[in-house]
mmCIF file of C-alpha atoms in Angstrom:
data_model
loop_
_atom_site.group_PDB
_atom_site.id
_atom_site.type_symbol
_atom_site.label_atom_id
_atom_site.label_comp_id
_atom_site.label_asym_id
_atom_site.label_seq_id
_atom_site.Cartn_x
_atom_site.Cartn_y
_atom_site.Cartn_z
ATOM 1 C CA MET A 210 -31.073 41.170 75.126
ATOM 2 C CA VAL A 211 -33.236 41.145 71.991
ATOM 3 C CA ASP A 212 -30.154 40.807 69.820
ATOM 4 C CA VAL A 213 -28.973 37.853 71.904
ATOM 5 C CA LEU A 214 -32.359 36.127 71.553
ATOM 6 C CA LEU A 215 -32.395 36.689 67.800
ATOM 7 C CA LEU A 216 -28.887 35.291 67.543
ATOM 8 C CA PHE A 217 -29.900 32.299 69.665
ATOM 9 C CA LYS A 218 -32.896 31.590 67.397
ATOM 10 C CA LYS A 219 -30.733 31.928 64.327
ATOM 11 C CA VAL A 220 -28.201 29.470 65.731
ATOM 12 C CA LEU A 221 -30.937 26.989 66.637
ATOM 13 C CA ASN A 222 -32.199 27.076 63.052
ATOM 14 C CA MET A 223 -28.842 27.458 61.350
ATOM 15 C CA ILE A 224 -28.440 26.477 57.725
ATOM 16 C CA LEU A 225 -24.788 25.540 57.459
ATOM 17 C CA TRP A 226 -24.258 26.783 53.928
ATOM 18 C CA GLU A 227 -25.477 30.254 54.948
ATOM 19 C CA CYS A 228 -22.854 30.551 57.689
ATOM 20 C CA GLU A 229 -19.669 32.317 56.584
ATOM 21 C CA ASN A 230 -17.865 31.891 59.908
ATOM 22 C CA GLU A 231 -16.149 28.479 59.902
ATOM 23 C CA ASN A 232 -15.612 28.507 63.683
ATOM 24 C CA VAL A 233 -19.315 29.092 64.336
ATOM 25 C CA LYS A 234 -20.257 26.428 61.805
ATOM 26 C CA ASN A 235 -17.925 23.840 63.341
ATOM 27 C CA LEU A 236 -19.154 24.664 66.848
ATOM 28 C CA TYR A 237 -22.741 24.140 65.705
ATOM 29 C CA VAL A 238 -21.864 20.773 64.138
ATOM 30 C CA GLU A 239 -19.887 19.646 67.185
ATOM 31 C CA THR A 240 -22.797 20.578 69.477
ATOM 32 C CA ASN A 241 -25.206 18.525 67.382
ATOM 33 C CA LEU A 242 -22.856 15.534 67.376
ATOM 34 C CA THR A 243 -22.432 15.367 71.170
ATOM 35 C CA GLU A 244 -24.658 12.284 71.436
ATOM 36 C CA PHE A 245 -21.892 10.395 69.624
ATOM 37 C CA GLY A 246 -19.057 11.905 71.662
ATOM 38 C CA LYS A 247 -16.607 14.774 71.753
ATOM 39 C CA VAL A 248 -15.052 15.905 68.465
ATOM 40 C CA ILE A 249 -11.321 15.138 68.636
ATOM 41 C CA GLY A 250 -10.465 15.674 64.990
ATOM 42 C CA HIS A 251 -11.743 17.351 61.834
ATOM 43 C CA PHE A 252 -10.433 17.514 58.288
ATOM 44 C CA SER A 253 -11.745 18.264 54.814
ATOM 45 C CA THR A 254 -11.366 16.476 51.511
ATOM 46 C CA LEU A 255 -12.315 17.811 48.103
ATOM 47 C CA TYR A 256 -15.941 16.769 48.568
ATOM 48 C CA SER A 257 -16.395 15.898 52.260
ATOM 49 C CA GLU A 258 -16.089 17.092 55.838
ATOM 50 C CA ILE A 259 -14.897 14.377 58.236
ATOM 51 C CA TYR A 260 -15.258 14.595 62.017
ATOM 52 C CA THR A 261 -13.713 12.111 64.472
ATOM 53 C CA LEU A 262 -15.529 11.703 67.783
ATOM 54 C CA LYS A 263 -14.713 9.846 70.971
ATOM 55 C CA LYS A 264 -17.201 8.559 73.531
ATOM 56 C CA HIS A 265 -15.746 6.501 76.371
ATOM 57 C CA ASN A 266 -13.460 4.051 74.545
ATOM 58 C CA ASN A 267 -15.367 4.170 71.264
ATOM 59 C CA ILE A 268 -14.372 6.169 68.187
ATOM 60 C CA TYR A 269 -16.981 7.426 65.697
ATOM 61 C CA ILE A 270 -16.640 9.021 62.285
ATOM 62 C CA ALA A 271 -19.147 11.605 61.037
ATOM 63 C CA LYS A 272 -19.075 12.445 57.341
ATOM 64 C CA ALA A 273 -20.934 15.190 55.476
ATOM 65 C CA PRO A 274 -20.783 16.815 52.036
ATOM 66 C CA LYS A 275 -18.435 19.797 51.848
ATOM 67 C CA ILE A 276 -20.450 22.969 51.330
ATOM 68 C CA ASN A 277 -19.926 26.627 52.199
ATOM 69 C CA ALA A 278 -21.457 30.069 51.835
ATOM 70 C CA ASN A 279 -19.335 30.893 48.792
ATOM 71 C CA GLN A 280 -20.872 28.134 46.679
ATOM 72 C CA SER A 281 -23.789 28.654 44.349
ATOM 73 C CA TYR A 282 -27.125 27.052 45.156
ATOM 74 C CA GLU A 283 -26.647 24.670 42.224
ATOM 75 C CA LYS A 284 -23.246 23.587 43.576
ATOM 76 C CA ILE A 285 -24.685 23.014 47.041
ATOM 77 C CA LYS A 286 -27.573 21.043 45.575
ATOM 78 C CA ASP A 287 -25.119 18.971 43.547
ATOM 79 C CA GLN A 288 -22.959 18.183 46.592
ATOM 80 C CA ILE A 289 -25.933 17.159 48.724
ATOM 81 C CA SER A 290 -27.469 15.103 45.892
ATOM 82 C CA LYS A 291 -24.194 13.237 45.506
ATOM 83 C CA PHE A 292 -24.137 12.503 49.237
ATOM 84 C CA ILE A 293 -27.735 11.234 49.240
ATOM 85 C CA PHE A 294 -26.702 9.107 46.291
ATOM 86 C CA GLU A 295 -23.990 7.542 48.492
ATOM 87 C CA ILE A 296 -26.456 6.881 51.329
ATOM 88 C CA ASP A 297 -28.826 5.126 48.928
ATOM 89 C CA HIS A 298 -26.001 3.022 47.472
ATOM 90 C CA ILE A 299 -24.808 1.856 50.878
ATOM 91 C CA TYR A 300 -28.344 1.008 51.903
ATOM 92 C CA SER A 301 -29.099 -0.841 48.659
ATOM 93 C CA THR A 302 -26.055 -3.115 48.915
ATOM 94 C CA CYS A 303 -27.024 -4.208 52.424
ATOM 95 C CA ASN A 304 -24.210 -6.748 52.858
ATOM 96 C CA SER A 305 -22.382 -6.277 56.144
ATOM 97 C CA SER A 306 -19.929 -9.078 55.320
ATOM 98 C CA LEU A 307 -18.522 -7.304 52.256
ATOM 99 C CA ILE A 308 -19.581 -3.641 52.359
ATOM 100 C CA ILE A 309 -18.957 -1.096 55.128
ATOM 101 C CA LYS A 310 -22.297 0.126 56.430
ATOM 102 C CA PHE A 311 -23.156 3.223 58.447
ATOM 103 C CA GLY A 312 -24.793 3.181 61.849
ATOM 104 C CA TYR A 313 -26.789 6.384 61.769
ATOM 105 C CA ALA A 314 -27.846 9.234 59.495
ATOM 106 C CA LYS A 315 -28.767 12.704 60.699
ATOM 107 C CA VAL A 316 -29.560 16.132 59.237
ATOM 108 C CA ILE A 317 -27.620 18.949 60.915
ATOM 109 C CA GLY A 318 -28.221 22.498 59.782
ATOM 110 C CA GLY A 319 -29.768 21.394 56.515
ATOM 111 C CA VAL A 320 -26.856 19.053 55.739
ATOM 112 C CA PRO A 321 -26.938 15.214 55.811
ATOM 113 C CA PHE A 322 -24.400 13.400 58.005
ATOM 114 C CA LEU A 323 -23.419 9.730 58.089
ATOM 115 C CA ILE A 324 -22.155 8.492 61.450
ATOM 116 C CA SER A 325 -20.340 5.185 61.917
ATOM 117 C CA ALA A 326 -18.332 3.495 64.635
ATOM 118 C CA LYS A 327 -14.687 3.187 63.646
ATOM 119 C CA ARG A 328 -13.862 -0.473 64.101
ATOM 120 C CA HIS A 329 -11.502 -1.090 61.227
ATOM 121 C CA MET A 330 -8.043 -0.285 59.955
ATOM 122 C CA THR A 331 -7.608 0.589 56.287
ATOM 123 C CA LEU A 332 -5.544 -1.228 53.714
ATOM 124 C CA ARG A 333 -3.394 1.917 53.595
ATOM 125 C CA ASP A 334 -2.648 1.450 57.314
ATOM 126 C CA ALA A 335 -1.552 -2.138 56.690
ATOM 127 C CA ILE A 336 0.551 -1.226 53.646
ATOM 128 C CA GLU A 337 2.329 1.578 55.505
ATOM 129 C CA GLU A 338 3.348 -0.894 58.213
ATOM 130 C CA GLN A 339 4.891 -3.359 55.771
ATOM 131 C CA ALA A 340 4.330 -5.194 52.505
ATOM 132 C CA LEU A 341 1.674 -7.875 52.766
ATOM 133 C CA SER A 342 2.641 -11.486 52.268
ATOM 134 C CA ASP A 343 1.497 -13.101 49.028
ATOM 135 C CA VAL A 344 -1.124 -15.043 50.988
ATOM 136 C CA ASP A 345 -2.539 -11.946 52.692
ATOM 137 C CA ALA A 346 -2.462 -9.854 49.501
ATOM 138 C CA ILE A 347 -4.298 -12.589 47.605
ATOM 139 C CA SER A 348 -6.914 -13.035 50.344
ATOM 140 C CA VAL A 349 -7.604 -9.280 50.513
ATOM 141 C CA ALA A 350 -7.757 -8.914 46.719
ATOM 142 C CA TYR A 351 -10.097 -11.912 46.453
ATOM 143 C CA GLN A 352 -12.502 -10.475 49.032
ATOM 144 C CA VAL A 353 -12.473 -7.085 47.296
ATOM 145 C CA VAL A 354 -13.366 -8.749 43.993
ATOM 146 C CA CYS A 355 -16.220 -10.599 45.725
ATOM 147 C CA ALA A 356 -17.500 -7.251 47.044
ATOM 148 C CA LEU A 357 -17.251 -5.640 43.594
ATOM 149 C CA GLU A 358 -19.117 -8.589 42.068
ATOM 150 C CA TYR A 359 -21.831 -8.216 44.680
ATOM 151 C CA CYS A 360 -22.109 -4.493 43.911
ATOM 152 C CA ALA A 361 -22.469 -5.320 40.212
ATOM 153 C CA LEU A 362 -25.452 -7.528 41.077
ATOM 154 C CA LYS A 363 -26.976 -4.449 42.727
ATOM 155 C CA ASN A 364 -26.429 -2.423 39.522
ATOM 156 C CA ILE A 365 -23.341 -0.654 40.845
ATOM 157 C CA VAL A 366 -21.233 -1.121 37.729
ATOM 158 C CA CYS A 367 -18.261 0.877 38.944
ATOM 159 C CA HIS A 368 -17.007 1.928 42.380
ATOM 160 C CA GLN A 369 -14.820 4.558 40.642
ATOM 161 C CA ASP A 370 -12.585 5.214 43.669
ATOM 162 C CA LEU A 371 -11.043 1.872 44.607
ATOM 163 C CA LYS A 372 -7.928 2.669 46.648
ATOM 164 C CA PRO A 373 -6.340 1.414 49.899
ATOM 165 C CA GLU A 374 -8.092 4.144 51.906
ATOM 166 C CA ASN A 375 -11.442 2.722 50.766
ATOM 167 C CA ILE A 376 -10.683 -0.890 51.659
ATOM 168 C CA PHE A 377 -11.201 -1.586 55.364
ATOM 169 C CA LEU A 378 -9.672 -4.513 57.229
ATOM 170 C CA ASP A 379 -10.423 -6.493 60.374
ATOM 171 C CA GLN A 380 -7.698 -8.675 61.828
ATOM 172 C CA ILE A 381 -9.106 -12.187 62.051
ATOM 173 C CA ASP A 382 -7.203 -13.065 65.229
ATOM 174 C CA LYS A 383 -8.859 -10.121 67.016
ATOM 175 C CA LYS A 384 -12.351 -11.244 65.976
ATOM 176 C CA PHE A 385 -11.944 -14.923 66.812
ATOM 177 C CA VAL A 386 -9.755 -16.796 69.276
ATOM 178 C CA TYR A 387 -7.893 -19.817 67.921
ATOM 179 C CA GLN A 388 -5.284 -22.070 69.468
ATOM 180 C CA THR A 389 -3.046 -21.602 66.429
ATOM 181 C CA PRO A 390 -2.570 -18.514 64.218
ATOM 182 C CA TYR A 391 -5.153 -18.164 61.457
ATOM 183 C CA SER A 392 -3.785 -18.870 57.991
ATOM 184 C CA PHE A 393 -4.774 -15.457 56.568
ATOM 185 C CA ARG A 394 -4.824 -12.218 58.526
ATOM 186 C CA TYR A 395 -7.638 -10.010 57.274
ATOM 187 C CA GLN A 396 -11.324 -9.806 56.565
ATOM 188 C CA ALA A 397 -11.706 -7.073 53.934
ATOM 189 C CA TYR A 398 -14.617 -4.700 53.319
ATOM 190 C CA LEU A 399 -15.338 -2.313 50.485
ATOM 191 C CA ALA A 400 -15.989 1.252 51.667
ATOM 192 C CA ASP A 401 -17.067 4.650 50.323
ATOM 193 C CA LEU A 402 -19.617 4.267 47.553
ATOM 194 C CA GLY A 403 -19.859 8.050 47.284
ATOM 195 C CA ILE A 404 -18.946 8.261 43.606
ATOM 196 C CA ALA A 405 -20.019 4.780 42.509
ATOM 197 C CA ASN A 406 -21.701 4.977 39.076
ATOM 198 C CA ALA A 407 -21.106 8.756 39.139
ATOM 199 C CA ALA A 408 -19.968 8.672 35.516
ATOM 200 C CA LEU A 409 -23.447 7.427 34.597
ATOM 201 C CA ILE A 410 -25.596 9.393 37.041
ATOM 202 C CA PHE A 411 -23.696 12.680 37.048
ATOM 203 C CA ASN A 412 -21.743 12.278 33.789
ATOM 204 C CA ARG A 413 -18.562 12.798 35.789
ATOM 205 C CA PRO A 414 -15.774 10.209 35.803
ATOM 206 C CA TRP A 415 -14.475 11.214 39.242
ATOM 207 C CA GLY A 416 -11.746 9.203 40.924
ATOM 208 C CA SER A 417 -8.271 9.330 42.489
ATOM 209 C CA ARG A 418 -5.643 9.775 39.796
ATOM 210 C CA PRO A 419 -3.135 7.081 40.853
ATOM 211 C CA TYR A 420 -5.920 4.505 40.383
ATOM 212 C CA MET A 421 -7.609 5.869 37.252
ATOM 213 C CA PRO A 422 -7.324 4.167 33.842
ATOM 214 C CA LEU A 423 -7.292 6.211 30.667
ATOM 215 C CA GLU A 424 -11.054 5.935 30.094
ATOM 216 C CA GLN A 425 -11.721 7.591 33.449
ATOM 217 C CA TYR A 426 -10.145 10.828 32.206
ATOM 218 C CA ASN A 427 -12.622 11.188 29.360
ATOM 219 C CA LYS A 428 -16.270 12.209 29.282
ATOM 220 C CA VAL A 429 -18.636 9.278 29.362
ATOM 221 C CA THR A 430 -21.911 8.955 27.498
ATOM 222 C CA GLN A 431 -24.666 6.748 28.841
ATOM 223 C CA ASP A 432 -24.344 4.393 25.859
ATOM 224 C CA LEU A 433 -20.686 3.737 26.603
ATOM 225 C CA PHE A 434 -20.936 3.489 30.392
ATOM 226 C CA ASN A 435 -21.676 -0.219 30.839
ATOM 227 C CA THR A 436 -19.033 -1.351 28.357
ATOM 228 C CA THR A 437 -16.370 1.302 28.896
ATOM 229 C CA PHE A 438 -16.591 1.633 32.658
ATOM 230 C CA SER A 439 -17.212 -1.980 33.613
ATOM 231 C CA LYS A 440 -13.466 -2.598 34.064
ATOM 232 C CA VAL A 441 -12.350 0.679 35.641
ATOM 233 C CA ASP A 442 -12.223 -0.995 39.062
ATOM 234 C CA ILE A 443 -10.111 -3.837 37.670
ATOM 235 C CA PHE A 444 -7.413 -1.342 36.680
ATOM 236 C CA ALA A 445 -7.516 0.099 40.211
ATOM 237 C CA LEU A 446 -7.409 -3.407 41.697
ATOM 238 C CA GLY A 447 -4.138 -4.035 39.847
ATOM 239 C CA VAL A 448 -2.604 -0.898 41.349
ATOM 240 C CA ASN A 449 -3.871 -1.845 44.828
ATOM 241 C CA LEU A 450 -2.442 -5.348 44.536
ATOM 242 C CA TYR A 451 0.922 -3.950 43.456
ATOM 243 C CA GLU A 452 0.949 -1.620 46.467
ATOM 244 C CA MET A 453 0.096 -4.501 48.796
ATOM 245 C CA LEU A 454 2.987 -6.616 47.546
ATOM 246 C CA THR A 455 5.561 -3.799 47.533
ATOM 247 C CA GLY A 456 4.687 -2.010 50.761
ATOM 248 C CA GLY A 457 3.180 1.037 49.106
ATOM 249 C CA MET A 458 5.044 1.417 45.819
ATOM 250 C CA HIS A 459 2.957 2.563 42.869
ATOM 251 C CA PRO A 460 3.576 1.058 39.408
ATOM 252 C CA ILE A 461 4.561 4.536 38.244
ATOM 253 C CA GLY A 462 7.794 4.062 40.188
ATOM 254 C CA GLU A 463 7.129 6.175 43.293
ATOM 255 C CA ARG A 464 5.739 5.525 46.750
ATOM 256 C CA THR A 465 2.071 6.505 46.498
ATOM 257 C CA SER A 466 1.834 8.151 49.918
ATOM 258 C CA ASP A 467 4.837 10.351 49.036
ATOM 259 C CA ILE A 468 3.312 11.811 45.885
ATOM 260 C CA TRP A 469 -0.454 11.691 46.394
ATOM 261 C CA PRO A 470 -2.585 13.531 47.395
ATOM 262 C CA ARG A 471 -0.011 16.176 48.375
ATOM 263 C CA SER A 472 -0.984 19.397 46.625
ATOM 264 C CA ILE A 473 2.368 21.176 46.653
ATOM 265 C CA LEU A 474 2.576 24.168 44.333
ATOM 266 C CA GLY A 475 4.568 23.185 41.279
ATOM 267 C CA ASN A 476 4.555 19.485 42.178
ATOM 268 C CA LYS A 477 4.159 17.525 38.947
ATOM 269 C CA TRP A 478 2.112 14.830 40.709
ATOM 270 C CA SER A 479 -0.728 17.301 41.238
ATOM 271 C CA ARG A 480 -1.113 17.660 37.473
ATOM 272 C CA GLU A 481 -3.691 15.537 35.720
ATOM 273 C CA GLU A 482 -1.585 15.258 32.563
ATOM 274 C CA VAL A 483 1.193 13.339 34.379
ATOM 275 C CA TRP A 484 -1.201 10.616 35.493
ATOM 276 C CA LYS A 485 -3.092 10.580 32.204
ATOM 277 C CA LYS A 486 0.170 10.054 30.320
ATOM 278 C CA TRP A 487 1.118 7.195 32.635
ATOM 279 C CA ALA A 488 -2.301 5.545 32.230
ATOM 280 C CA SER A 489 -1.943 5.668 28.444
ATOM 281 C CA LYS A 490 0.999 3.229 28.430
ATOM 282 C CA ASP A 491 0.510 -0.519 28.732
ATOM 283 C CA ILE A 492 3.992 -1.239 30.080
ATOM 284 C CA LYS A 493 4.186 0.705 33.309
ATOM 285 C CA ILE A 494 5.504 -1.682 35.974
ATOM 286 C CA LYS A 495 8.709 -0.023 37.134
ATOM 287 C CA PHE A 496 9.847 -2.393 39.865
ATOM 288 C CA PRO A 497 8.987 -5.996 38.922
ATOM 289 C CA GLN A 498 11.942 -7.215 40.986
ATOM 290 C CA LYS A 499 9.993 -6.285 44.118
ATOM 291 C CA ILE A 500 7.419 -8.954 43.288
ATOM 292 C CA SER A 501 8.889 -12.435 43.332
ATOM 293 C CA ASN A 502 5.602 -14.110 42.394
ATOM 294 C CA GLU A 503 5.527 -14.057 38.592
ATOM 295 C CA ARG A 504 1.891 -15.143 38.388
ATOM 296 C CA LEU A 505 0.757 -12.206 40.507
ATOM 297 C CA LEU A 506 2.928 -9.834 38.484
ATOM 298 C CA GLU A 507 1.285 -11.122 35.291
ATOM 299 C CA LEU A 508 -2.139 -10.570 36.854
ATOM 300 C CA ILE A 509 -1.253 -6.990 37.797
ATOM 301 C CA GLU A 510 0.050 -6.274 34.302
ATOM 302 C CA GLY A 511 -3.176 -7.674 32.865
ATOM 303 C CA CYS A 512 -5.321 -5.523 35.166
ATOM 304 C CA VAL A 513 -3.579 -2.267 34.206
ATOM 305 C CA GLN A 514 -3.842 -2.685 30.446
ATOM 306 C CA THR A 515 -4.786 0.520 28.614
ATOM 307 C CA ASP A 516 -7.406 -1.295 26.552
ATOM 308 C CA SER A 517 -10.193 -2.134 28.993
ATOM 309 C CA ALA A 518 -11.271 -5.099 26.856
ATOM 310 C CA SER A 519 -7.849 -6.677 27.441
ATOM 311 C CA ARG A 520 -8.239 -6.668 31.221
ATOM 312 C CA PRO A 521 -9.444 -9.890 32.877
ATOM 313 C CA ASP A 522 -12.966 -9.990 34.288
ATOM 314 C CA TYR A 523 -13.849 -10.710 37.914
ATOM 315 C CA LYS A 524 -14.345 -14.421 37.310
ATOM 316 C CA ALA A 525 -10.904 -14.790 35.733
ATOM 317 C CA ILE A 526 -9.241 -12.761 38.495
ATOM 318 C CA LYS A 527 -10.858 -14.868 41.213
ATOM 319 C CA SER A 528 -9.755 -18.047 39.468
ATOM 320 C CA ILE A 529 -6.149 -16.844 39.204
ATOM 321 C CA LEU A 530 -6.061 -15.701 42.825
ATOM 322 C CA LEU A 531 -7.516 -18.940 44.180
ATOM 323 C CA LYS A 532 -5.202 -21.132 42.104
ATOM 324 C CA GLU A 533 -2.191 -19.190 43.336
ATOM 325 C CA LEU A 534 -3.399 -19.300 46.940
ATOM 326 C CA ASN A 535 -3.973 -23.048 46.674
ATOM 327 C CA LYS A 536 -0.419 -23.464 45.411
ATOM 328 C CA LEU A 537 1.115 -21.240 48.089
ATOM 329 C CA ASP A 538 -0.837 -22.369 51.149
ATOM 330 C CA LEU A 539 -3.510 -25.069 51.020
ATOM 331 C CA ASN A 540 -4.629 -24.290 54.571
ATOM 332 C CA ALA A 541 -5.153 -20.607 53.707
ATOM 333 C CA PHE A 542 -7.013 -21.597 50.536
ATOM 334 C CA GLU A 543 -9.399 -23.865 52.434
ATOM 335 C CA SER A 544 -9.783 -21.425 55.341
ATOM 336 C CA LEU A 545 -10.577 -18.446 53.099
ATOM 337 C CA ASN A 546 -13.224 -20.388 51.194
ATOM 338 C CA ALA A 547 -14.776 -21.746 54.384
ATOM 339 C CA TYR A 548 -14.739 -18.326 56.052
ATOM 340 C CA LEU A 549 -16.365 -16.537 53.115
ATOM 341 C CA ASN A 550 -18.940 -19.316 52.698
ATOM 342 C CA MET A 551 -19.824 -18.934 56.378
ATOM 343 C CA LEU A 552 -20.217 -15.159 55.995
ATOM 344 C CA MET A 553 -22.309 -15.488 52.844
ATOM 345 C CA GLU A 554 -24.568 -18.089 54.431
ATOM 346 C CA ALA A 555 -25.174 -15.808 57.418
ATOM 347 C CA GLU A 556 -25.777 -12.878 55.077
ATOM 348 C CA SER A 557 -28.251 -14.923 53.047
ATOM 349 C CA LEU A 558 -30.231 -15.785 56.174
ATOM 350 C CA ASN A 559 -30.431 -12.099 57.093
ATOM 351 C CA SER A 560 -31.102 -10.741 53.606
ATOM 352 C CA SER A 561 -34.807 -11.603 53.628
ATOM 353 C CA SER A 562 -35.374 -9.134 56.464
ATOM 354 C CA GLY A 563 -33.371 -6.419 54.718
ATOM 355 C CA TRP A 564 -31.901 -3.652 56.835
ATOM 356 C CA PRO A 565 -34.938 -2.646 58.923
ATOM 357 C CA TYR A 566 -33.262 -0.351 61.444
ATOM 358 C CA MET A 567 -31.917 1.857 58.626
ATOM 359 C CA GLU A 568 -34.990 1.809 56.405
ATOM 360 C CA GLY A 569 -36.759 4.640 58.212
ATOM 361 C CA LEU A 570 -33.626 6.783 58.391
ATOM 362 C CA VAL A 571 -32.879 6.460 54.688
ATOM 363 C CA LYS A 572 -36.500 7.210 53.814
ATOM 364 C CA ASP A 573 -36.538 10.296 56.051
ATOM 365 C CA ILE A 574 -33.257 11.606 54.631
ATOM 366 C CA ASN A 575 -34.517 11.260 51.062
ATOM 367 C CA GLN A 576 -37.842 12.923 51.875
ATOM 368 C CA TYR A 577 -36.093 15.795 53.658
ATOM 369 C CA PHE A 578 -34.090 16.672 50.553
ATOM 370 C CA GLU A 579 -36.497 15.668 47.776
ATOM 371 C CA ASN A 580 -37.498 19.285 47.074
ATOM 372 C CA LEU A 581 -34.020 20.764 47.458
#
């Protein structure tokens, strides 16, 4: 009986990174997440643990840094610091019209968790269904650029991991009821600020290789960060736009979901050198015939230039996108502008009050780990 009580106390006060049994660790996490629902899915990425929960008809996502008993204390500290960094970034942007926010933050077994209701599809979901129309691709790209510009105003120079999985979409016709179909399909949000500015803060140019320009493969000094890294996301935007217009083809000449992030032993696409070599060439558009709109193809080619100084800035990209949208569909052009103006006006009215319901949570999370 004594042994059982000791075990019970240990479980109640479990530190997740001290637990070597993955089944016990997952059971402990699932038990502590029951207020958000039953865990119906769990997977790991290189840096994160992701749990999917269901409560009634609602789906929730819980995300935590990936840590285990085999890691050194310094590695664990680094992983948790990076995650706190993400929480602070999301809180500081505080723009629910452009940036995906989280609903709750909680410490479980000495590890921070972000919990959010899953209300959105990803751009990857949309691309896998079919290629986006020029109008929809332009409207999504324009909104993403607006979000990146907003982040820049909040001193987030570089998202560093701009990919379809980190762009969330709401279908307009499911948010609002109109007598006639809306002229553009999606409201877009920027998601996952987990490695934003990481090249500056952690001196690590992390990212996802299919979306990384040449400069993201090299070490970055603080002096070079603002100039060198200010257009990393523009390169990634070009790749994203190409995927939107081609139904998932990457400029390298392969379908992105077929070659990344599959870690098959011996697969050349898992090697950094393959992607680095591709990113070092200015002419890399393999299937221009799949894009009938020459102006958009020119924009993509400009975005993926090897020399970052040769890439257009956000202002130029927005101008090109709006001009092309105006030419293709005047109604969509006017509707997109009116819709975004409405969102920004509502956001401006709310900005003075900040994000009060999250303020205490963010403060508590930071205080909990300040002496880690």
